[in-house]
Tab-separated table of C-alpha atoms in Angstrom:
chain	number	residue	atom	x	y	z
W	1	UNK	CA	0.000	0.000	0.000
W	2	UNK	CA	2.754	2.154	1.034
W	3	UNK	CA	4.633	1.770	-2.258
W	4	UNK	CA	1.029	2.723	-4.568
W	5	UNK	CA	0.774	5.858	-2.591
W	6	UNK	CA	4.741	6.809	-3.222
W	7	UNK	CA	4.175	6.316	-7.002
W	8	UNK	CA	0.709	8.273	-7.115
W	9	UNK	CA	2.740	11.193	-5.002
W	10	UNK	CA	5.273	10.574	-8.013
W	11	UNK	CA	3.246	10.819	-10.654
W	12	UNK	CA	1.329	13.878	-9.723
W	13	UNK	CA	4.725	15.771	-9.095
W	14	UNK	CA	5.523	14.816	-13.298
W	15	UNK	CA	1.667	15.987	-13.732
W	16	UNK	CA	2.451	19.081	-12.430
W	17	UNK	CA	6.083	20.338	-14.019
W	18	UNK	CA	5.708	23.562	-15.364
W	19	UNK	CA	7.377	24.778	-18.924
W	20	UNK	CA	10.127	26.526	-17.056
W	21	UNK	CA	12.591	24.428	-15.212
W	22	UNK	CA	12.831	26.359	-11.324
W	23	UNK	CA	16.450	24.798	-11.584
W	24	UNK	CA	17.405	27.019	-13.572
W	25	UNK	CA	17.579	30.751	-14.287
W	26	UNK	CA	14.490	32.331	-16.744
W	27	UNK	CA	13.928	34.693	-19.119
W	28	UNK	CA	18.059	33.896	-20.404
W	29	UNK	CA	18.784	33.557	-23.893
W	30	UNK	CA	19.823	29.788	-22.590
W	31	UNK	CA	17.318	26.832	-22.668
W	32	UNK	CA	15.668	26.933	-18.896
W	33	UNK	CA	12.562	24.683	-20.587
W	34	UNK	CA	11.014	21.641	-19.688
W	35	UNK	CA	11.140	19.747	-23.311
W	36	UNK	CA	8.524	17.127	-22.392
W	37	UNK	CA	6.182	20.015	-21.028
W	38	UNK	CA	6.713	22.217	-24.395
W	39	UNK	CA	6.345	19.017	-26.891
W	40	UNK	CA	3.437	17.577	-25.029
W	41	UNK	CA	1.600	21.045	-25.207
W	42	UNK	CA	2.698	21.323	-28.544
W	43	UNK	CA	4.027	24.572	-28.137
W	44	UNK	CA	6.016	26.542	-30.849
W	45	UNK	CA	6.517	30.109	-29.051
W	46	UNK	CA	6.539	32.047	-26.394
W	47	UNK	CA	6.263	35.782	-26.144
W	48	UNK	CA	6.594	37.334	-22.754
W	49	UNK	CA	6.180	41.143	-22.362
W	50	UNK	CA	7.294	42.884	-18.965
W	51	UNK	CA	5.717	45.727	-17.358
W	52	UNK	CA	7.399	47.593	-13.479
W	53	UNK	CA	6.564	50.156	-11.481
W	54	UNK	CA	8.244	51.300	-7.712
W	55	UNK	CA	6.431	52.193	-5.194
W	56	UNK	CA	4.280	54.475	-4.696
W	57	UNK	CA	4.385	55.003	-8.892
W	58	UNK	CA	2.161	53.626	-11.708
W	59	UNK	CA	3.447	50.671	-13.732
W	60	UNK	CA	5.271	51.633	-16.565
W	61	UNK	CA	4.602	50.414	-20.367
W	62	UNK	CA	4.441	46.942	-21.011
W	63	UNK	CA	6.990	46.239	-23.101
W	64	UNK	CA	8.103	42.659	-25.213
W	65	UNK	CA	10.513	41.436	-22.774
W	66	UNK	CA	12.052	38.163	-24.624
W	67	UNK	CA	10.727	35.843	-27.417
W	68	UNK	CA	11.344	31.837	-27.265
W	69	UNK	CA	10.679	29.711	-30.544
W	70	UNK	CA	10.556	25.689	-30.355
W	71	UNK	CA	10.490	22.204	-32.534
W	72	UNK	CA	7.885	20.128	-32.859
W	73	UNK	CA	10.161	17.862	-30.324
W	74	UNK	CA	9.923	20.913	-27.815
W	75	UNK	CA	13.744	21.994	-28.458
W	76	UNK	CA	14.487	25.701	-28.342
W	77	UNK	CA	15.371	26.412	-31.891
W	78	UNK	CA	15.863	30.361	-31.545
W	79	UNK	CA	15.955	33.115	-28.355
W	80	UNK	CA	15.245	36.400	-28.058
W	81	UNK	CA	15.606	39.482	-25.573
W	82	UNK	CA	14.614	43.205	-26.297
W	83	UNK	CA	16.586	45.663	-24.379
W	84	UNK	CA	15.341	49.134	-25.216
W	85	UNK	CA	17.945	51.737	-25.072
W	86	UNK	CA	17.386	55.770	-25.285
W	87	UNK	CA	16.457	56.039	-29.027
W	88	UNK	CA	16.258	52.321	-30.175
W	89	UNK	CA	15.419	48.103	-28.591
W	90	UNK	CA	18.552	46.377	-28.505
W	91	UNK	CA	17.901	42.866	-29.716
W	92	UNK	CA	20.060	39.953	-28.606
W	93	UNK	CA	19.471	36.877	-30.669
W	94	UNK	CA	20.794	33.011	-30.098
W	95	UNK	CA	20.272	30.030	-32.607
W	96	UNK	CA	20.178	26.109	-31.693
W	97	UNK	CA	20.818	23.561	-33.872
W	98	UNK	CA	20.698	19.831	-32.874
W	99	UNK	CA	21.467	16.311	-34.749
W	100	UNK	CA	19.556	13.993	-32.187
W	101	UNK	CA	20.011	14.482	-28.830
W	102	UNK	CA	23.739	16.563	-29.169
W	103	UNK	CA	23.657	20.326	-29.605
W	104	UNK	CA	25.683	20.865	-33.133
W	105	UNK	CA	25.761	24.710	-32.796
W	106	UNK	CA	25.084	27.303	-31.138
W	107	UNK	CA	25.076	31.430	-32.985
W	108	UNK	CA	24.885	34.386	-30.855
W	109	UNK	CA	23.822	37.497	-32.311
W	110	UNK	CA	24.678	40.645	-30.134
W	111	UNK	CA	24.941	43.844	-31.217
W	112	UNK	CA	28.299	44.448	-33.330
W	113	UNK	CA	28.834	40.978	-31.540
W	114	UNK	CA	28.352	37.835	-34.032
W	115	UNK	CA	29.742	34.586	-32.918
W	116	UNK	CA	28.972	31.200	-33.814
W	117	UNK	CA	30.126	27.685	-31.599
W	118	UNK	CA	30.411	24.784	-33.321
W	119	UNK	CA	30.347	21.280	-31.016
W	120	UNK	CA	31.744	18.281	-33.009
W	121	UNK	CA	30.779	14.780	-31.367
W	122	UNK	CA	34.525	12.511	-31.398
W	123	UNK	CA	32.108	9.758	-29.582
W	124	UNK	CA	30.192	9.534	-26.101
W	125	UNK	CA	32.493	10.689	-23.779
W	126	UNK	CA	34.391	13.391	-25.877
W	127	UNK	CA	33.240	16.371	-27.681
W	128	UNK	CA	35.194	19.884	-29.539
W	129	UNK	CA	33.723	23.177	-29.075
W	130	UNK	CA	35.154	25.631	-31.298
W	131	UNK	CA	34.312	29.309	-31.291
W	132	UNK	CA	34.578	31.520	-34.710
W	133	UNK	CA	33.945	35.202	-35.016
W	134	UNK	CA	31.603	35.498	-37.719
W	135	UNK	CA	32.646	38.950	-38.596
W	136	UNK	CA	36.300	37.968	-39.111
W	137	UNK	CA	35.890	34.094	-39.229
W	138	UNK	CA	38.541	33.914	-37.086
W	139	UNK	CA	38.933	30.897	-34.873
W	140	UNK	CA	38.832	32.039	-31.096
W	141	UNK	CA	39.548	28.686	-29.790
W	142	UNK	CA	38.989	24.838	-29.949
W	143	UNK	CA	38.492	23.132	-26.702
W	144	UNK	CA	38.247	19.444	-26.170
W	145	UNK	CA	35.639	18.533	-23.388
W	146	UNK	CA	36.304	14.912	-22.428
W	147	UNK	CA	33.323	13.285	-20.047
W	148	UNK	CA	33.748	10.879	-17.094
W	149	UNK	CA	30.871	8.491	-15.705
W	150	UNK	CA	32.551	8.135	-12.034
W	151	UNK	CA	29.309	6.360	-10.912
W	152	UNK	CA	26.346	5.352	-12.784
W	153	UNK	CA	24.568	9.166	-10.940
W	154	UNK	CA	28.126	11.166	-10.893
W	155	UNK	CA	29.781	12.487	-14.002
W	156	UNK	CA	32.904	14.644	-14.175
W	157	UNK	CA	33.752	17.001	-17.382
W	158	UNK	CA	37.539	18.204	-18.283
W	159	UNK	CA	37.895	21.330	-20.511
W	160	UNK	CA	41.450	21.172	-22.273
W	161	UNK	CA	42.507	24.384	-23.620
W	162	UNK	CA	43.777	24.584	-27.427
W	163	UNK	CA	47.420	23.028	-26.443
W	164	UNK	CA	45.801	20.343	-24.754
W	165	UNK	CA	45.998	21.244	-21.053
W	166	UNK	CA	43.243	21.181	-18.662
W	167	UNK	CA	41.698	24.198	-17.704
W	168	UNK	CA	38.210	23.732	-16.624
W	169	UNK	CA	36.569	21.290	-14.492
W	170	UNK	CA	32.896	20.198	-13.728
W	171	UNK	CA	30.868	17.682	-11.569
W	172	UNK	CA	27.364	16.413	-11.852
W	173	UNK	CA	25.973	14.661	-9.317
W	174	UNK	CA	21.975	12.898	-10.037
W	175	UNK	CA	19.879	11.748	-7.867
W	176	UNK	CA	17.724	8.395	-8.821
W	177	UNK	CA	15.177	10.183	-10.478
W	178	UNK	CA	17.913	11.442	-13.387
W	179	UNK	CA	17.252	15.155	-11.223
W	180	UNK	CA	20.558	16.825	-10.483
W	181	UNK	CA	21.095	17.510	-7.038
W	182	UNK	CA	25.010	19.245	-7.561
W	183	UNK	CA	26.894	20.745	-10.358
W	184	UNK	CA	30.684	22.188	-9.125
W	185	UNK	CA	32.609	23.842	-11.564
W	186	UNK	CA	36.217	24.661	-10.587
W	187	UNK	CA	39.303	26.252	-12.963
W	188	UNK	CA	42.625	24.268	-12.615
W	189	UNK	CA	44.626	27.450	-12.041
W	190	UNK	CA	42.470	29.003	-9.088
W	191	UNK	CA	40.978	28.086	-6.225
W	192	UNK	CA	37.407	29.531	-6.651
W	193	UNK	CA	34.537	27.486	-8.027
W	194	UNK	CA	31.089	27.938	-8.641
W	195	UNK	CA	28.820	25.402	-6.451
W	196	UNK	CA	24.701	24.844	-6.957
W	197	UNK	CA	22.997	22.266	-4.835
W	198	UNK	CA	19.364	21.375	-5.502
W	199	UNK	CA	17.103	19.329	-3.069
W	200	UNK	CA	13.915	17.650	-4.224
W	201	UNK	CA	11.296	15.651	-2.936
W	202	UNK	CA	10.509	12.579	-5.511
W	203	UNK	CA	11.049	14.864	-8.977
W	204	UNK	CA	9.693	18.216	-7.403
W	205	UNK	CA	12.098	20.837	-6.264
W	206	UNK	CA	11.856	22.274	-2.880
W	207	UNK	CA	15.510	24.416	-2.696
W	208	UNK	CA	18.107	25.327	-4.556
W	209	UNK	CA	21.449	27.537	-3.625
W	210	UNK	CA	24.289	28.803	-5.282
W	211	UNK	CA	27.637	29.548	-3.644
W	212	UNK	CA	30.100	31.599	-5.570
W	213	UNK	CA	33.767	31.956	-4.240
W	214	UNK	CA	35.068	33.896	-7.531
W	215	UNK	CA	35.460	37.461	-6.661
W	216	UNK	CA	33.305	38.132	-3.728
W	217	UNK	CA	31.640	35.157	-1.542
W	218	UNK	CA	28.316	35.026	-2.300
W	219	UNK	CA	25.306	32.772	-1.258
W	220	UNK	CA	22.117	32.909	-2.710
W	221	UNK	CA	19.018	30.405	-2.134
W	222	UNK	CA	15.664	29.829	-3.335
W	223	UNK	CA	12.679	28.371	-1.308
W	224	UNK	CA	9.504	26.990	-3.351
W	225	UNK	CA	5.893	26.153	-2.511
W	226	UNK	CA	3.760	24.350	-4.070
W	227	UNK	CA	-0.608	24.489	-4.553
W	228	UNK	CA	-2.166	21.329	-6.019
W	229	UNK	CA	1.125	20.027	-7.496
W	230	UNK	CA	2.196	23.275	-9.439
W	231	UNK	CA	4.904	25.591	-8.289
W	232	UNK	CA	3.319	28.580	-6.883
W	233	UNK	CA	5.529	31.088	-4.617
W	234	UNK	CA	9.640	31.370	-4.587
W	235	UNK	CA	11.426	33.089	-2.218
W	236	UNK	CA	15.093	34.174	-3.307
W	237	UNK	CA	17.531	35.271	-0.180
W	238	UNK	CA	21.386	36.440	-0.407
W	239	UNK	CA	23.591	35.768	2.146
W	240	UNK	CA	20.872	35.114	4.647
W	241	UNK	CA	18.746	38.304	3.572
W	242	UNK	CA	15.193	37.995	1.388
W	243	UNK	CA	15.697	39.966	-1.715
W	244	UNK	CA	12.466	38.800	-4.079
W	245	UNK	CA	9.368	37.382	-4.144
W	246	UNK	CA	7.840	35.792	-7.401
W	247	UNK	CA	4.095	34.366	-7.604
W	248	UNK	CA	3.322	32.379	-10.300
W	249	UNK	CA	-0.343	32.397	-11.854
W	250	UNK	CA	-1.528	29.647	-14.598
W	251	UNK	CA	-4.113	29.631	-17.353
W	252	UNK	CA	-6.868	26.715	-18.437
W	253	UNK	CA	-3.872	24.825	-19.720
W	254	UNK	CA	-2.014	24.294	-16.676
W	255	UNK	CA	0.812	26.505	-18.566
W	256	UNK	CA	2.307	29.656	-16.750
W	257	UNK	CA	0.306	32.965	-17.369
W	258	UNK	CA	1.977	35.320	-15.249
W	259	UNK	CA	4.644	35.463	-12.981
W	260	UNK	CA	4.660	38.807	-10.741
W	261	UNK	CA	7.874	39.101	-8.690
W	262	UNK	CA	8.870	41.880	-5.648
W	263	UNK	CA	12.042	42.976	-5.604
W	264	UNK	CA	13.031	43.934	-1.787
W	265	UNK	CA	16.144	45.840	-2.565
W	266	UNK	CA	14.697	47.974	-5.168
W	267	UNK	CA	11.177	47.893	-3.990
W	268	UNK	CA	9.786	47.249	-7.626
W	269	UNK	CA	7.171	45.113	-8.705
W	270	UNK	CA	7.568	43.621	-11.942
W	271	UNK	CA	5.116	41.674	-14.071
W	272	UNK	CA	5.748	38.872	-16.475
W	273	UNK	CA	2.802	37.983	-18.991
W	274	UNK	CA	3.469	35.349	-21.156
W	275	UNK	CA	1.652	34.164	-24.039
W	276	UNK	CA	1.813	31.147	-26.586
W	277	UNK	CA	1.870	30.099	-29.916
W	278	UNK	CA	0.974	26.408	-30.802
W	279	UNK	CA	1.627	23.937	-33.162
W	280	UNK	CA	-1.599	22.841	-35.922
W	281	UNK	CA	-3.203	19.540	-33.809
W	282	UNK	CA	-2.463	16.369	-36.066
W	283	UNK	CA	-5.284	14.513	-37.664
């Protein structure tokens, strides 16, 4: 009896996964998606537009904030961000392209800035990144990435520089349900790294904190709630003092809506509408 109630608890933690992954940051020009969540909805954009305000003030024009587009297999093909300036909207723009499961490429588009990084598979464990400006196409670099199963949930990737020495290190750490639950990242010439720890409860993700030792010392950590299965409130704290607030608001579809977030520091309130775009339903 015991073990039918675990997997029910289970399955309505999958049930409820949003389309943005509260592992990692949003609204980058990264992929922060859930693919299953975006392919199962059969979702080919999103749009979200951004409005503020402080307080005391009226909120200020909504504006287009970022722009996502996907595959029918719920990969993010193209990203966009819209930072307006004094006379003009800066647009950022990043391209994805993938042969299976492996990222071939990846083209970033900002400003005078036009670079494009190429990722060519040797075999399982080994992969080339190489970096070209496409204004000059000049090759920045080529680093070899070689990958290390240390235990069937830990897996340890070396960077080696373009003469072959190692530069960069990471660790992954899963826990049973293929969630990670660490991710270190460490440079072979200092001793600062970059450390994020994640704790869930079957597949659903109760905290999160980062600890940064380059520069600074920094530790920030997230606390989420839950209503009915869906993530609903996130509380953000650095170095032991509560900086935002985000509530998160769904439409008929189970998919995000809105997200409104309260920034202590600044005392702001910004809102985060987000709309869709879906794929023709197959016959």
């Amino acid at each position: 009896m015991r073990i039918v109630i675990s997997l029910l608890l289970i399955f309505s933690f999958l049930e409820g996964i949003a389309q943005f992954d509260p592992s990692k940051e949003w609204f980058v020009l990264e992929d922060f998606f859930e693919q299953k969540k975006i392919k199962s909805n059969q979702i080919k954009g999103i749009i979200i537009y951004k409005s503020d305000k402080k307080d005391n003030e009226a909120f200020k024009r909504e504006r287009k904030f970022v722009q996502y587009s996907f595959s029918e297999k719920g990969r993010l093909s193209e990203s966009q961000k819209f930072v307006p300036m004094s006379r003009r909207i800066d647009t950022s723009i990043f391209e994805f392209k993938y042969e299976g499961d492996k990222l071939l490429s990846r083209t970033e588009n900002q400003g005078r800035f036009h670079f494009k990084y190429a990722y060519l598979w040797l075999n399982d464990s080994a992969f080339k990144e190489t970096k070209i400006d496409e204004n000059t196409l000049d090759t920045n670099y080529v680093h070899r990435v070689e990958i290390q199963h240390q235990t069937d949930l830990k897996i340890k990737y070396t960077y080696y520089n373009s003469i072959g020495r190692p530069m960069k290190f990471e660790w992954v750490t899963f826990n049973s349900f293929n969630k990670i639950i660490l991710q270190k990242e460490s440079y072979s010439r200092s001793l600062s790294f970059v450390e994020d720890s994640f704790n869930y409860k079957a597949t659903q993700l109760i905290s999160k904190s980062k600890w940064n030792t380059v520069g600074r010392q920094k530790k920030t950590n997230w606390q989420f709630t839950y209503k009915n299965g869906y993530l609903d409130f996130i509380e953000q704290s650095e170095d032991n003092l509560l900086v935002s607030k985000f509530a998160i608001l769904y439409n008929d579809k189970r998919l995000i809506k809105s997200i409104v977030k309260r920034d202590m520091r600044e005392k702001t309130i910004s809102i985060y509408k987000v709309e869709y775009e879906y794929y023709p339903t197959k016959k």
